[in-house]
Structure formats: structure tokens, C-alpha cells
Coordinates of C-alpha atoms in Angstrom, one line a residue:
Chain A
X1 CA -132.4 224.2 55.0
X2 CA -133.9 221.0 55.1
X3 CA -134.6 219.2 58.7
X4 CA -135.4 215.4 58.7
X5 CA -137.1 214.8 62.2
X6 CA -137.2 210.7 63.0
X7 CA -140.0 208.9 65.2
X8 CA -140.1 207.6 67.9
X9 CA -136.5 208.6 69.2
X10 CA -136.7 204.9 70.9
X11 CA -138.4 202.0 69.6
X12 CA -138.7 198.8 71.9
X13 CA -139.0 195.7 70.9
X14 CA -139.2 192.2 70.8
X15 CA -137.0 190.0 68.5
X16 CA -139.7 188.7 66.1
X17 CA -141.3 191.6 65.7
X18 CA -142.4 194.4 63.5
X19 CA -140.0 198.0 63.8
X20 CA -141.3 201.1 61.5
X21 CA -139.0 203.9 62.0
X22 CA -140.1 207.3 60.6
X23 CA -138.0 210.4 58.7
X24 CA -140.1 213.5 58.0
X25 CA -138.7 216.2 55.8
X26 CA -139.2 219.8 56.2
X27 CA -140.2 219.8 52.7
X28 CA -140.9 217.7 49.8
X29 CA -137.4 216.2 48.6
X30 CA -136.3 213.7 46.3
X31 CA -136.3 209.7 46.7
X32 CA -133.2 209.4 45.4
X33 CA -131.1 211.4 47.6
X34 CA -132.9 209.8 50.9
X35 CA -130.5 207.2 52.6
X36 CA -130.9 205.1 55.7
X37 CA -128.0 204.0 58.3
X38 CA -127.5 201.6 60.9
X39 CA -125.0 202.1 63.6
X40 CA -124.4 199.8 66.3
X41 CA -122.8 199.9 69.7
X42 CA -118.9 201.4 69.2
X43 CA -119.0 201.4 65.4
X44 CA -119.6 203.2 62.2
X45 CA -122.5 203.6 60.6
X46 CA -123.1 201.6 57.7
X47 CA -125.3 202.3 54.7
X48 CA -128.7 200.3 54.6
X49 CA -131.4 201.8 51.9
X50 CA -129.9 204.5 49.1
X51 CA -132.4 205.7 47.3
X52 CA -135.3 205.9 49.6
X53 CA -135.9 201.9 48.5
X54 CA -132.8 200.1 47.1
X55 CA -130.8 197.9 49.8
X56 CA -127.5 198.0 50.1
X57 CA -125.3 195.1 50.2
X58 CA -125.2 192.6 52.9
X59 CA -128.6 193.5 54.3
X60 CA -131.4 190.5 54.3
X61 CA -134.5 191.7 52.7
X62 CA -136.0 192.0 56.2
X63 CA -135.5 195.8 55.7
X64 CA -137.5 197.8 53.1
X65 CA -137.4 201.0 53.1
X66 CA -140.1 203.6 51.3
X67 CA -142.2 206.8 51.1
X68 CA -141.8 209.8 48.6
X69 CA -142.1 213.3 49.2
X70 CA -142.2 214.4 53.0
X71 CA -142.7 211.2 54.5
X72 CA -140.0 208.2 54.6
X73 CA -140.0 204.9 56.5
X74 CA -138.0 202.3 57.1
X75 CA -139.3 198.9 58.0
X76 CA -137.4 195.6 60.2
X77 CA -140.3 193.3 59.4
X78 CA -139.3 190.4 61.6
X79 CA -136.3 191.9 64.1
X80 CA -133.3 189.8 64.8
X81 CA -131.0 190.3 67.8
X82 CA -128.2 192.0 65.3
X83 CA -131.0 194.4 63.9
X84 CA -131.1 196.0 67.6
X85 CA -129.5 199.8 66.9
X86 CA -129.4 203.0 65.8
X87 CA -131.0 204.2 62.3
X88 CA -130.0 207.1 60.7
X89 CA -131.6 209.3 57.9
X90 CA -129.9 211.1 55.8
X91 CA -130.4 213.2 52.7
X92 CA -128.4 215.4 50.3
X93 CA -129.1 218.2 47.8
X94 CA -127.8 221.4 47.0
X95 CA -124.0 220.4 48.0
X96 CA -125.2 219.7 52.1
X97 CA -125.7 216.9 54.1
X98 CA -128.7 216.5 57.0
X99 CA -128.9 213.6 59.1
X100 CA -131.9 213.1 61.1
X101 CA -131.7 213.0 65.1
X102 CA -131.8 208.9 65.1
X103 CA -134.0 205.9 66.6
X104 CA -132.7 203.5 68.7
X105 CA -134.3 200.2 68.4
X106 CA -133.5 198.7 71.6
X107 CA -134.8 195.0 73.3
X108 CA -138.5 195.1 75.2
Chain B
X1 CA -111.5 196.7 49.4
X2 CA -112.3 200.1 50.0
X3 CA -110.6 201.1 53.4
X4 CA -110.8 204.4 55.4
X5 CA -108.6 205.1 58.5
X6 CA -108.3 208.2 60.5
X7 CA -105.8 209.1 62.8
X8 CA -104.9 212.2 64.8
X9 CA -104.4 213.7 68.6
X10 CA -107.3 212.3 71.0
X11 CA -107.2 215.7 72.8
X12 CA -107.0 219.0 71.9
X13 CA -106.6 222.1 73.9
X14 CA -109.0 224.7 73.9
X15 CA -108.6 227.5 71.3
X16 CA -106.4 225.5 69.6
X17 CA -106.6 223.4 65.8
X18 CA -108.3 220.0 65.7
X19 CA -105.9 218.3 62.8
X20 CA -107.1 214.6 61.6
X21 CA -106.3 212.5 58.6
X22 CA -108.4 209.8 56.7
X23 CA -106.0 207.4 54.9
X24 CA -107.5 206.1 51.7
X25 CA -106.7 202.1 50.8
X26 CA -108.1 200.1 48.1
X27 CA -109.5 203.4 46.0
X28 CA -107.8 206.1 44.5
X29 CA -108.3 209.5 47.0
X30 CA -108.7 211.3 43.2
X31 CA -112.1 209.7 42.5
X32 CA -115.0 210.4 44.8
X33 CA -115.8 213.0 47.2
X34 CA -114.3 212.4 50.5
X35 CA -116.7 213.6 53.7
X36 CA -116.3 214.5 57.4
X37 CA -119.1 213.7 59.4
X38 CA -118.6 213.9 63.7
X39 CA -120.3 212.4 66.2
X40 CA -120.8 214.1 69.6
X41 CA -120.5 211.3 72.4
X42 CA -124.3 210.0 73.0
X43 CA -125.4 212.0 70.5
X44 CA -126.6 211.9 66.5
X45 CA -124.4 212.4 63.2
X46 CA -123.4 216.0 62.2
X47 CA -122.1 216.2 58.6
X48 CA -118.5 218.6 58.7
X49 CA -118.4 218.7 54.9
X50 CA -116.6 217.3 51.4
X51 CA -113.4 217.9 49.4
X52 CA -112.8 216.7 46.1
X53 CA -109.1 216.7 44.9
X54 CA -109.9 219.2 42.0
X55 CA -110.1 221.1 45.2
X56 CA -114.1 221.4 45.3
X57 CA -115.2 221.7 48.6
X58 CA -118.0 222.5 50.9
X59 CA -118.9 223.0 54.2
X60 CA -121.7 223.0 57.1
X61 CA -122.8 226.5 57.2
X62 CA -122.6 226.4 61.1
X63 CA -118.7 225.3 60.7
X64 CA -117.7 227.2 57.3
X65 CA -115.2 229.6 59.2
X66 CA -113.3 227.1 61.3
X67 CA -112.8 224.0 58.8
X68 CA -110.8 223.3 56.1
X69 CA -109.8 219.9 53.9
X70 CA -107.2 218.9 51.6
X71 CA -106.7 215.8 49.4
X72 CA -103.2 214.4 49.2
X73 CA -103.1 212.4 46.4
X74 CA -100.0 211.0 46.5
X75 CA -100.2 209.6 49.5
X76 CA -103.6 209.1 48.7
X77 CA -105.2 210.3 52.2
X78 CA -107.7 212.9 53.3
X79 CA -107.4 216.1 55.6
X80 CA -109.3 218.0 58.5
X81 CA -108.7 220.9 60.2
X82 CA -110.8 222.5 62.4
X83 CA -109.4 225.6 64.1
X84 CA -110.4 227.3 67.4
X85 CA -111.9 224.5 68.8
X86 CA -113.9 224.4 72.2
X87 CA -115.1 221.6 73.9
X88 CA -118.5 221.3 71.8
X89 CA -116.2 219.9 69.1
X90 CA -115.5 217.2 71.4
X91 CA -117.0 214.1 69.1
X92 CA -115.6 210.9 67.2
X93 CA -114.8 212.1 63.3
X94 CA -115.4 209.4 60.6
X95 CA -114.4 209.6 57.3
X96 CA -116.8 208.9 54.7
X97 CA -116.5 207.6 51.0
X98 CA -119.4 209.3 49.0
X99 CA -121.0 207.2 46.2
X100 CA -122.4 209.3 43.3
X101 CA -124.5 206.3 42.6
X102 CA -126.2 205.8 45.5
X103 CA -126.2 209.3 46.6
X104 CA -125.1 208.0 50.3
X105 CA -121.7 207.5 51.8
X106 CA -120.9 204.0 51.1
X107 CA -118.0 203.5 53.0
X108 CA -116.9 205.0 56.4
X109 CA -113.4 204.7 58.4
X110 CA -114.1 203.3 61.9
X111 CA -114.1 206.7 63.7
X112 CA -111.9 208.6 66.1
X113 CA -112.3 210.0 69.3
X114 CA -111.2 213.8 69.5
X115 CA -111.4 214.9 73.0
X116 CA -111.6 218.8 73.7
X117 CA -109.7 219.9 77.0
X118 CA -107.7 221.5 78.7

């Protein structure tokens, strides 16, 4: 089974500034089944990258997301105060689901 | 607009079967696969599993032997059971829409709180 381990658990921050979340895979997977979530205080997640790259809509293009292989990253160039949550990876093969453990971006 | 809405006891006893339902507005519950994905309180997002209505379904490996989903298609809405529960199942359950396209659940219902206890 495939484990996706995100770093740092916590990430704090600044509005302004630069926020680089990372999902490592237990081995090499495809782009295209790597997602990205955010989830804020008492709500659902909602999907943010789909395809390791490809923003999903309603989300400025303040948030990239990259990487191939083993190594993923998601990227909040310049945060705004609604940016401030919790960012899931996900990925999917073989009929299953892993989410990674999360990163909280929280305020400095 | 897609809309997902689940519903179901808050608290469960001990032992006994955790029963929700996701109900399904502005798509057709006979396109898509339809996911169950809980949330432990303070804690990350644990996929349950996926039922098609052609009646293809999978599950967590960890949870294989206690769940089981349906699709009502008539009244267009999705079901969860989860059976012998203890409080470790204690979590909010969201429904989620899978998108073949994007590979990622696109759209999720706003969660509910199952509480395990006696």
C-alpha cells in the first residue's frame, strides 16, 4: 500500500508570504491520480490541484501545485488570510484511496 | 448544482450499526462513484470506500468486514453502514462525489458528526 507522508505537520506564517507544503509517496506513483485539499475550520474539504498541477475551480492562481514521481508540492506563493488551513494529499490507484496526515498552515 | 447531504443518528451505541445516508441533488446517483471518507475529531481524512450503482464496490482493507454501501437510485441517495462499531469510529462522515476526470473527489456533502457511546 502506498503511504503519502506531508511536511511540516504545521506551517506558520505570515499573510504575504511564501507556504510550500510537501507529499512524499512510498513509491513512485502517477501525476495524474495526485490531488490536493483544503479544509478549513468546521467544513469540508474542497478540491484544490487534480492532477498533481491543474487547479480546480475557484482557486486564484496563487496556488501551484507540482512534482512527479515520489515527491509532490504544493505552493501558496503570496498567503492571504482565507488561504490559512489544512491541506490534504490524496492519491488513488488500484481501486483505494490514501490521504496524507495533513499540514496546517496556521498565522505567525 | 451538484449537492451532497448526509444525515443519520449522531450517536451510536457501542457494538451496535453506524447507518448514514448521502442524499444526491443536482446529479443523477447512477453516474459517478459515490465515496465515504471519515474524519476522526482533530484528526486527518480516512477514506471508508466507493459504491457504484451497477453495485461495484470497494473498501479500506482495515474496514472491509464491518462496511457496506448501497445506491438508491430512485430516490437518488447513497448508503453506509458500518456494523459493530466502537468508539474509534467516532468521526464526522462526508460523502464524496468522485470525478473520473480529475481523478479526485470533486464534490463533498458538509459532513456529519457520528458520535460512538454508550
Amino acid at each position: 500500500d502506498i503511504v503519502l507522508t506531508q511536511a511540516p505537520g504545521t506551517l506558520s506564517l505570515s499573510p504575504g508570504e511564501r507556504a510550500t507544503v510537501s507529499c512524499r509517496a512510498s513509491q513512485s506513483i502517477s501525476s495524474r491520480h495526485l490531488a490536493w485539499y483544503q479544509q478549513k475550520l468546521g467544513q469540508a474539504p474542497r478540491l484544490l490541484i487534480y492532477g498533481a498541477s491543474s487547479r480546480a475551480t475557484g482557486f486564484p492562481d496563487r496556488f501551484s501545485g507540482s512534482g512527479s514521481g515520489t515527491d509532490f508540492t504544493l505552493t501558496i506563493s503570496r498567503l492571504e488570510p482565507e488561504d490559512f488551513a489544512v491541506y490534504y494529499c490524496q492519491h488513488y490507484d488500484n481501486s483505494e484511496v490514501t490521504f496524507g496526515g495533513g499540514t496546517k498552515v496556521e498565522f505567525k | 448544482q451538484v449537492q451532497l447531504q448526509e444525515s443519520g443518528p449522531g450517536l451510536v451505541k457501542p457494538s451496535e450499526t453506524l447507518s448514514l445516508i448521502c442524499s444526491v441533488s443536482g446529479a443523477s446517483s447512477s453516474t459517478h462513484y459515490w465515496n465515504w471518507i471519515r474524519q476522526p475529531p482533530g484528526k486527518g481524512l480516512e477514506w471508508i470506500g466507493f459504491i457504484h450503482y451497477t453495485g461495484n464496490t470497494r473498501s479500506h482493507p482495515s474496514l472491509y468486514s464491518r462496511v457496506s454501501m448501497s445506491v438508491d437510485t430512485s430516490r437518488n441517495y447513497v448508503s453506509l453502514n458500518v456494523n459493530s462499531v466502537t468508539a474509534a469510529d467516532t468521526a464526522v462522515y462526508y460523502c464524496a462525489r468522485w470525478s473520473e476526470d480529475q481523478r479526485a473527489f470533486d464534490y463533498w456533502g458538509q459532513g456529519t458528526l457520528v458520535t460512538v457511546s454508550s
